CSV table of C-alpha atoms in Angstrom, one decimal:
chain,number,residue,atom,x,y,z
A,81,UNK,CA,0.0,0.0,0.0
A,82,UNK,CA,3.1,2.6,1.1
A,83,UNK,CA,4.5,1.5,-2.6
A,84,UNK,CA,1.3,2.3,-4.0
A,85,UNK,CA,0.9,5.9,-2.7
A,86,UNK,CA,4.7,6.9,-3.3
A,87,UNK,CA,3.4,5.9,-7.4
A,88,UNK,CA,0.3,8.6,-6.7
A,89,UNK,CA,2.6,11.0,-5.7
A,90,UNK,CA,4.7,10.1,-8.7
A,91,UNK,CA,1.8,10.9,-10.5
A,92,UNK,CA,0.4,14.3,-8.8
A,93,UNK,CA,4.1,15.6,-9.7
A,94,UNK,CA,3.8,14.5,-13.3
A,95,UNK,CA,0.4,15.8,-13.6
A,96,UNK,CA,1.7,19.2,-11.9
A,97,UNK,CA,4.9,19.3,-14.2
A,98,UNK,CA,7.4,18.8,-11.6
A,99,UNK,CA,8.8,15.8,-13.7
A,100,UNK,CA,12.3,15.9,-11.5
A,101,UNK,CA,10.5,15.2,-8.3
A,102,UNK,CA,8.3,12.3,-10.1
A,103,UNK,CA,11.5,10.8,-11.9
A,104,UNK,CA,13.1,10.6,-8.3
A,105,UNK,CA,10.0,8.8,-6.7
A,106,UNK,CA,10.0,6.8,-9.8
A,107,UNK,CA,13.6,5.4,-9.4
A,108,UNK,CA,13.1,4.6,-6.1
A,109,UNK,CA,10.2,2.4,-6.6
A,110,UNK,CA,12.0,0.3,-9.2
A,111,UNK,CA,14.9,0.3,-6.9
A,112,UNK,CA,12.4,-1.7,-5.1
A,113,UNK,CA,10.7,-3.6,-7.6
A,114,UNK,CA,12.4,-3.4,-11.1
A,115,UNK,CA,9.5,-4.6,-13.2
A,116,UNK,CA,6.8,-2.0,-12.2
A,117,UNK,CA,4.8,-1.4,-15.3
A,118,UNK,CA,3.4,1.9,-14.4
A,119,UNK,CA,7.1,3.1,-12.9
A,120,UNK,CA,8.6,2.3,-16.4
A,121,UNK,CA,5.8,3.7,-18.5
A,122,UNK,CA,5.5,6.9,-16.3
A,123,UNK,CA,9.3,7.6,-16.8
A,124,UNK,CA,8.8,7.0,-20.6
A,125,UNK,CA,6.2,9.6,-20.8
A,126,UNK,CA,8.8,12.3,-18.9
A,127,UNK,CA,11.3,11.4,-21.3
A,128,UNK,CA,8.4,12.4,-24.4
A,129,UNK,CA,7.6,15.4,-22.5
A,130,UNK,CA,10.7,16.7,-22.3
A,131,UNK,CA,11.9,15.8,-26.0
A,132,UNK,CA,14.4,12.8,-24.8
A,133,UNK,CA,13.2,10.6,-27.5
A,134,UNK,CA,16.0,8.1,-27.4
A,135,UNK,CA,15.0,7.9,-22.8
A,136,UNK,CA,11.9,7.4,-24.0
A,137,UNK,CA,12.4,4.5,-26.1
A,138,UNK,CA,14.7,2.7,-23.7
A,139,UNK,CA,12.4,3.1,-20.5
A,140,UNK,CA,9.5,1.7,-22.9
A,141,UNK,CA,11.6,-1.3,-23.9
A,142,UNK,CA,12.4,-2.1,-20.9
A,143,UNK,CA,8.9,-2.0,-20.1
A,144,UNK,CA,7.9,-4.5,-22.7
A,145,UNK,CA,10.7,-6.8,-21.9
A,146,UNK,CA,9.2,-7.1,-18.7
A,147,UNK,CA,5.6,-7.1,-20.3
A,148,UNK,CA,5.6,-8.1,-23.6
A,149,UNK,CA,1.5,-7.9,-23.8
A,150,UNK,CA,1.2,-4.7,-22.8
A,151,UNK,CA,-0.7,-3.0,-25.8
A,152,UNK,CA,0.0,0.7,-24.2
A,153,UNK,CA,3.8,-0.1,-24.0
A,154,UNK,CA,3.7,-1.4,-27.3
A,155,UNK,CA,1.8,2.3,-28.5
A,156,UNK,CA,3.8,4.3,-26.5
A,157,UNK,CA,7.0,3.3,-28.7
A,158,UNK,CA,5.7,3.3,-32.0
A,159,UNK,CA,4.3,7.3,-31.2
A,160,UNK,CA,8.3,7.5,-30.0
A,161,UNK,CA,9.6,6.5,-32.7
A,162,UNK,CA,7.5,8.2,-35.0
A,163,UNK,CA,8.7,11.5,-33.3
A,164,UNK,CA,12.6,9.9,-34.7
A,165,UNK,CA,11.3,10.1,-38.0
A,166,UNK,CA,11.9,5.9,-37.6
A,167,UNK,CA,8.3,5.0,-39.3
A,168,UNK,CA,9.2,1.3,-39.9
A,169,UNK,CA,10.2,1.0,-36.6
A,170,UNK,CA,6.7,2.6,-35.6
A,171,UNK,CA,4.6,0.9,-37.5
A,172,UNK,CA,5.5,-2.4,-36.5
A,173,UNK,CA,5.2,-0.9,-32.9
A,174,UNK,CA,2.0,0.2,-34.0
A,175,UNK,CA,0.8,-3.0,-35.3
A,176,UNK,CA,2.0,-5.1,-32.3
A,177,UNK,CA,-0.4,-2.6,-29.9
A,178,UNK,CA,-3.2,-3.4,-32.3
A,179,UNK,CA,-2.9,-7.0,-32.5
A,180,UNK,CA,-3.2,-6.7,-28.3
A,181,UNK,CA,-6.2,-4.2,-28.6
A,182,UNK,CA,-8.0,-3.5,-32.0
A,183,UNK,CA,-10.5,-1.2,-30.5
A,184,UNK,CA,-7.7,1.6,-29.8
A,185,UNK,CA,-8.8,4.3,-32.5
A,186,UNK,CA,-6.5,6.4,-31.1
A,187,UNK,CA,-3.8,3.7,-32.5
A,188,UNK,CA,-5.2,3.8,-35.4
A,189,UNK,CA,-5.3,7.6,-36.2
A,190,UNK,CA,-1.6,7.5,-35.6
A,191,UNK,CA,-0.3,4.8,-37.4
A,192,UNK,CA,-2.6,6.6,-40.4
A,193,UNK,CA,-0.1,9.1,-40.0
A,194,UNK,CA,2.8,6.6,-40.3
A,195,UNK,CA,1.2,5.3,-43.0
A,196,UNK,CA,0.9,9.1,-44.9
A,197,UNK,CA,4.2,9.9,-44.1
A,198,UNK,CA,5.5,6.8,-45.4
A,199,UNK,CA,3.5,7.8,-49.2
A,200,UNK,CA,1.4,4.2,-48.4
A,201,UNK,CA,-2.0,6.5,-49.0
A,202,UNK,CA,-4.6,3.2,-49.7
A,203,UNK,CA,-3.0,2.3,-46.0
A,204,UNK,CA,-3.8,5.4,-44.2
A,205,UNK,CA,-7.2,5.6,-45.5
A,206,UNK,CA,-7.7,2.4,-44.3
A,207,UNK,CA,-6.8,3.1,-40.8
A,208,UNK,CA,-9.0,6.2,-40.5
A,209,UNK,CA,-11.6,4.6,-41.8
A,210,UNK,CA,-11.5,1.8,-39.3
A,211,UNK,CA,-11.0,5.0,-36.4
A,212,UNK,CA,-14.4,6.1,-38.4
A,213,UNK,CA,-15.9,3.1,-38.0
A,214,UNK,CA,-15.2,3.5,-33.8
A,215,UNK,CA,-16.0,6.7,-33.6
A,216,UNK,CA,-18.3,8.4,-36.2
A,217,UNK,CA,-17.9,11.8,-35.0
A,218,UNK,CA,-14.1,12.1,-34.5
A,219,UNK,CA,-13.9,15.6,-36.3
A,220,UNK,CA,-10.1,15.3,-36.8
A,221,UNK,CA,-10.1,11.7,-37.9
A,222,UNK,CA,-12.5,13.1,-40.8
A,223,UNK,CA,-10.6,15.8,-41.7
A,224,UNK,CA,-7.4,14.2,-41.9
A,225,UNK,CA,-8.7,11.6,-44.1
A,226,UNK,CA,-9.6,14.2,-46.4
A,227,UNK,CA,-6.6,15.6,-46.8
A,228,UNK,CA,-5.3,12.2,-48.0
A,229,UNK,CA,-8.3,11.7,-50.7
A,230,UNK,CA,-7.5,15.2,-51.9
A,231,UNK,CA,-3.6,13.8,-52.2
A,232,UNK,CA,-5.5,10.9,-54.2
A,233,UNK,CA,-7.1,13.8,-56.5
A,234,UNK,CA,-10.6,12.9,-55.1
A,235,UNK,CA,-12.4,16.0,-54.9
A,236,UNK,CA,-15.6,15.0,-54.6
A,237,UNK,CA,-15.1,13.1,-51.0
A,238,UNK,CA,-12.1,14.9,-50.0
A,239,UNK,CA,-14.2,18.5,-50.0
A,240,UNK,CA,-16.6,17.1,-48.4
A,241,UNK,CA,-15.1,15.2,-45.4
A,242,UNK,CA,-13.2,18.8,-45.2
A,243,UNK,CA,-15.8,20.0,-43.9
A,244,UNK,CA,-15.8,18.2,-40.6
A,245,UNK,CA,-12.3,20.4,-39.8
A,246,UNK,CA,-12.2,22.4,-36.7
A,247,UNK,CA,-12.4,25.5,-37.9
A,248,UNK,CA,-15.6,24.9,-39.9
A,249,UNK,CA,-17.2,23.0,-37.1
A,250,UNK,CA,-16.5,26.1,-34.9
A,251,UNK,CA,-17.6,28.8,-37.0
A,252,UNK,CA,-21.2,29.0,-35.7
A,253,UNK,CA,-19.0,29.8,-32.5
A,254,UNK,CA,-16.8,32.1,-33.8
A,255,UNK,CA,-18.6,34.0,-35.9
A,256,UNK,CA,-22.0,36.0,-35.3
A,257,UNK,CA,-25.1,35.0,-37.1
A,258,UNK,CA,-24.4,31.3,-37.6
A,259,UNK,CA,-28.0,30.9,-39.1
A,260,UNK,CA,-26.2,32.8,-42.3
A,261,UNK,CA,-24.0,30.3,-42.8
A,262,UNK,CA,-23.8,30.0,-47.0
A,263,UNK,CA,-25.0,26.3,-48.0
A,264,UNK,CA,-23.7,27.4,-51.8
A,265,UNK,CA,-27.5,28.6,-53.0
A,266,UNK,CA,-27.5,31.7,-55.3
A,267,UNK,CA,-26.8,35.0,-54.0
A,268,UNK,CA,-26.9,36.9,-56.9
A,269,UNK,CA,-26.9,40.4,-55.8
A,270,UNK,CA,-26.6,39.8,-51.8
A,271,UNK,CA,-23.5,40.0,-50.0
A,272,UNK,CA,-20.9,37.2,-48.9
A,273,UNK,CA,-18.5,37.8,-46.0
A,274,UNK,CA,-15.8,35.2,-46.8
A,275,UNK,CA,-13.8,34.5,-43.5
A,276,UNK,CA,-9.9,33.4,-44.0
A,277,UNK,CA,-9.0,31.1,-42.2
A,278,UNK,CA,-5.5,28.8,-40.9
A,279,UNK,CA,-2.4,29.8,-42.3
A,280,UNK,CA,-1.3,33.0,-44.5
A,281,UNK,CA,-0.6,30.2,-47.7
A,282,UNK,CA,-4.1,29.1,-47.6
A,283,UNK,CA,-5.7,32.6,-47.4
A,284,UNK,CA,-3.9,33.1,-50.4
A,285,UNK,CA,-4.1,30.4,-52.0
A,286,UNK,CA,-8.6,30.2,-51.9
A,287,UNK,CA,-8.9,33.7,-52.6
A,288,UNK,CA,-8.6,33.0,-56.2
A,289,UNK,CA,-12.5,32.2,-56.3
A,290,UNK,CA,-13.0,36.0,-55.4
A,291,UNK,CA,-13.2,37.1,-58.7
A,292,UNK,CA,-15.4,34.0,-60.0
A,293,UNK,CA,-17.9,34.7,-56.8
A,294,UNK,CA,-18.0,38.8,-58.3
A,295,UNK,CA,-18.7,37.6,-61.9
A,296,UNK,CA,-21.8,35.9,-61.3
A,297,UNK,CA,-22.9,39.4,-59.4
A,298,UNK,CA,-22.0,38.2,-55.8
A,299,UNK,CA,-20.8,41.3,-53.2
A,300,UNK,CA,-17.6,40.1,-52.0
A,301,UNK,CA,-16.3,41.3,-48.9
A,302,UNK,CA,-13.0,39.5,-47.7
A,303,UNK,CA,-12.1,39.3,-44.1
A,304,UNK,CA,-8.7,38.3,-42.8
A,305,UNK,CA,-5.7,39.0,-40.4
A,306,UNK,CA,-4.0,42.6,-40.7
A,307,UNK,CA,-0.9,41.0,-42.2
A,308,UNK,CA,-2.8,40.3,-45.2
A,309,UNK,CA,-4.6,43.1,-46.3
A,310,UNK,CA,-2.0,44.8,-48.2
A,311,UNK,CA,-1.4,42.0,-50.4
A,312,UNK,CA,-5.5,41.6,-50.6
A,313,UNK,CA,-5.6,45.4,-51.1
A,314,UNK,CA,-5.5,44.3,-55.1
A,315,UNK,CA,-7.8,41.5,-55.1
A,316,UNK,CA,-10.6,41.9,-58.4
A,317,UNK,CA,-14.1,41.1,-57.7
A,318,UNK,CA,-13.3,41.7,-53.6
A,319,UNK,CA,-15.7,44.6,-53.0
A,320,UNK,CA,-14.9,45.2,-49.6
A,321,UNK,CA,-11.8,44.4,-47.1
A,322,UNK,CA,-11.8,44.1,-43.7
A,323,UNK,CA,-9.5,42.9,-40.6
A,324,UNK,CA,-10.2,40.4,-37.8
A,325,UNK,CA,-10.4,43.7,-35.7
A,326,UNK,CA,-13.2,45.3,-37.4
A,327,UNK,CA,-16.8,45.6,-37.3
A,328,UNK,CA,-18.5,44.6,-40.4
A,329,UNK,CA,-22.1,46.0,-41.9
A,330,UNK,CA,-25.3,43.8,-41.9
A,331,UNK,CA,-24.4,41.5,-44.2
A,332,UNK,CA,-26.3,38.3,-46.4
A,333,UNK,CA,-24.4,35.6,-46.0
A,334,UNK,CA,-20.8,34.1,-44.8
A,335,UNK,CA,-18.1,31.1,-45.8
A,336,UNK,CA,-14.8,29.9,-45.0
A,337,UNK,CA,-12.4,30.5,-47.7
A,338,UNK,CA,-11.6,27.0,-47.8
A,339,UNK,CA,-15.1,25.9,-47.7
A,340,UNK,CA,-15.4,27.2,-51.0
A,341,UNK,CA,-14.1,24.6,-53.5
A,342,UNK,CA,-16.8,22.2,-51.4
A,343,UNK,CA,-19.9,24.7,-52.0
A,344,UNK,CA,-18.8,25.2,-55.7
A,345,UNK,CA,-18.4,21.2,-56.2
A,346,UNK,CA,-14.5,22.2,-57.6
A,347,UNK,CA,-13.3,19.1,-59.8
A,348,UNK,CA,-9.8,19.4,-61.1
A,349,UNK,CA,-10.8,20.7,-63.7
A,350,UNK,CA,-12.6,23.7,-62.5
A,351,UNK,CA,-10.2,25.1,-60.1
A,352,UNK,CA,-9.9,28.8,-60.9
A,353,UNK,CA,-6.8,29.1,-62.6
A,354,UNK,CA,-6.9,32.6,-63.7
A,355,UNK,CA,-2.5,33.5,-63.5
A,356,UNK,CA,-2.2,36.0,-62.1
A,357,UNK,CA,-5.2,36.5,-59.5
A,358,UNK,CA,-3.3,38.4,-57.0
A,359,UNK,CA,-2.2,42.4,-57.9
A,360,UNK,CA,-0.2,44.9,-56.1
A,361,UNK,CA,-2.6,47.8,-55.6
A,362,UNK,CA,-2.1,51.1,-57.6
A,363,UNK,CA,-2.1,52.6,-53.6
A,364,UNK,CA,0.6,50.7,-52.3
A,365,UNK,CA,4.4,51.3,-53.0
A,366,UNK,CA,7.2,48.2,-53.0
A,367,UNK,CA,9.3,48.0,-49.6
A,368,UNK,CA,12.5,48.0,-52.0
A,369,UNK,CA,14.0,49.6,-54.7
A,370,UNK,CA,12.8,47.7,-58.5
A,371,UNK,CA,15.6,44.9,-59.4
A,372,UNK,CA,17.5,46.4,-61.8
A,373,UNK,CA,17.0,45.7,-65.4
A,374,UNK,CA,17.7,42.3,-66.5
A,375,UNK,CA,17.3,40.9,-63.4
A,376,UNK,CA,15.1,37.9,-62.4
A,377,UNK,CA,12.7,38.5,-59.4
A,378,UNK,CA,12.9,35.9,-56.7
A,379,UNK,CA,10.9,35.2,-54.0
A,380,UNK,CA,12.2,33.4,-50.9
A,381,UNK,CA,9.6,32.1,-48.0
A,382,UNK,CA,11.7,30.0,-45.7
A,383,UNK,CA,9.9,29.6,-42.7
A,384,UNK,CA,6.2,28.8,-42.1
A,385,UNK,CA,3.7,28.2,-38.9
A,386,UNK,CA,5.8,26.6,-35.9
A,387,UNK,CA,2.7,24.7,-34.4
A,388,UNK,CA,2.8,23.0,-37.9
A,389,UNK,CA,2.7,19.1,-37.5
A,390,UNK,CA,5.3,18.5,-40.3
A,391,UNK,CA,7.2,22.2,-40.2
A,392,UNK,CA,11.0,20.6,-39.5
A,393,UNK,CA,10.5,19.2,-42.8
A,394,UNK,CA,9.8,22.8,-44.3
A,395,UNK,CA,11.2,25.8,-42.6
A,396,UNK,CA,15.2,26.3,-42.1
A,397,UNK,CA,17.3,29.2,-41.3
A,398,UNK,CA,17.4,32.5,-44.2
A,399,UNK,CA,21.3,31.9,-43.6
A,400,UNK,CA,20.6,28.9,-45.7
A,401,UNK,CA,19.5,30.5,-48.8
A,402,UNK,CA,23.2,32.9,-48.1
A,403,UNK,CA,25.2,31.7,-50.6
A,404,UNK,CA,22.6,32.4,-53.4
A,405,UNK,CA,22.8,36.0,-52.9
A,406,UNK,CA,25.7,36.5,-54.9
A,407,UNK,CA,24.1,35.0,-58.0
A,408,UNK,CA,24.6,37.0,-61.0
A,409,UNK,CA,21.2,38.8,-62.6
A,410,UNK,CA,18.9,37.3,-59.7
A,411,UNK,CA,17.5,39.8,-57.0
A,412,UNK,CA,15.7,37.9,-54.1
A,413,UNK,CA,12.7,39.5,-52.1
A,414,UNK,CA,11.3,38.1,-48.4
């Protein structure tokens, strides 16, 4: 019983952050009694928390040498080693924690990821269909299978299984009037607020169907985050521009930007491809001086969102693009 309430305390620190004073109460209980699952498995989730993958893997082997049929043990290392990049190594992990306990969706939503990350797309599907199967309503299960299906160039399901993201699911919340959410009816005529949403890429990138909406006689007003709406100042068919910060008139209807290739039933072969769609406004002057003549214009974007799953495999260091600056006939913008 003692033993037991020195592993609550353990746990109180863990839960309260103080991961030095739970480590020492850990240590001395498997001084004790060297094959304590929850011990091990405690001290392997410390070691995640604070980054030591390489810890983590060897308090979680230890673990399973001790327990070999412990499906959480078995889970615990393949998310490990998924963090290493090591995706063979986690899907077998994976697989073993499955073959213990198939009704883990959580399991399964991860070793999708494995899966996508290892370019095996049929295989990740798979997976989050099964998690679908478990749990109908898991939002981000959805909405990460559509992101595969649009990989796959499937339009149709992807936009539509897009629609269970977050951010859609929470605009009613966000945003006032949530009975005027647009179903993609005509609105000829009436005004549509369209709401940017997630990174500064996508804003830019969905904003192309500005000008379509304004052809067919829609009001367009655009709303999105300050940094934006100098580049947006140029926009055809965007009537009016507003930030986050301000108030916007009584309006008909609203949409997520990246709702919009789902309401317009986009195929690839109806994405608006109008090149260029994006113009620097007559009212606003370039930050530098025009290259001079002859030479190429080249823009470099070397960092993106931090909080980004996947952004060690896409942001580096401006130092990194140094040695290009001395290329002949080239002039580089940020």
């Amino acid at each position: 019983m003692e033993l037991e309430m020195e592993f609550e305390k353990a746990l109180a620190c863990y839960e309260a952050r103080e991961y030095d004073r739970a480590i020492a109460i850990c240590k001395t209980l498997l001084a004790q009694q060297p094959q304590r699952l929850d011990g091990l498995n405690l001290l392997g989730g410390i070691a995640f928390k604070q980054g030591d993958w390489w810890g983590a893997i060897a308090y979680y082997q230890e673990l399973l040498r001790y327990h070999p049929h412990c499906a959480t043990g078995y889970a615990n290392l393949g998310r490990t080693w998924q963090e290493l990049d090591r995706l063979e190594e986690s899907e077998s992990a994976y697989r073993q924690a499955l073959s213990l306990d198939q009704g883990a969706s959580r399991w399964w939503f991860n070793l999708a990821y494995v899966y996508w990350d290892l370019g095996n797309l049929e295989r990740a599907i798979a997976c989050l269909e099964t998690v679908l199967e478990q749990v109908p309503d898991w939002d981000e299960a959805r909405s990460t299978l559509s992101l595969i299906r649009l990989l796959q160039g499937d339009f149709q399901r992807g936009f539509a299984d897009y629609e269970a993201r977050p951010s859609r699911r929470e605009l009613g919340d966000s945003f006032p009037r949530a009975d005027l959410i647009w179903q993609g009816d005509s609105l000829t005529g009436k005004t549509l607020v369209l709401l940017a949403e997630q990174g500064f890429g996508d804003a830019i990138q969905f904003v192309r169907y500005v000008p379509e909406l304004a052809a067919e006689g829609v009001r367009v007003w655009l709303r999105c985050r300050p940094p934006l709406l100098r580049l947006f100042q140029g926009l055809p068919g965007c009537d009016r521009l507003f930030s986050t910060e301000d108030p916007i008139p009584p309006w008909d209807a609203h949409a997520l930007l990246m709702s919009l290739p789902y309401l317009r039933q986009t195929t690839p072969k109806t994405i608006p491809a109008q090149i260029p769609y994006l113009y620097l406004s007559p009212h606003c002057r370039p930050a530098l001086p025009p290259p001079k003549r002859g030479r190429a214009k080249v823009g470099l974007v070397w960092s993106g969102s931090p909080t980004h799953r996947k952004d060690g495999d896409r942001s580096c260091s401006l130092a990194a693009f140094q040695t290009w600056f001395d290329l002949p006939n080239i002039q580089f913008y940020s």
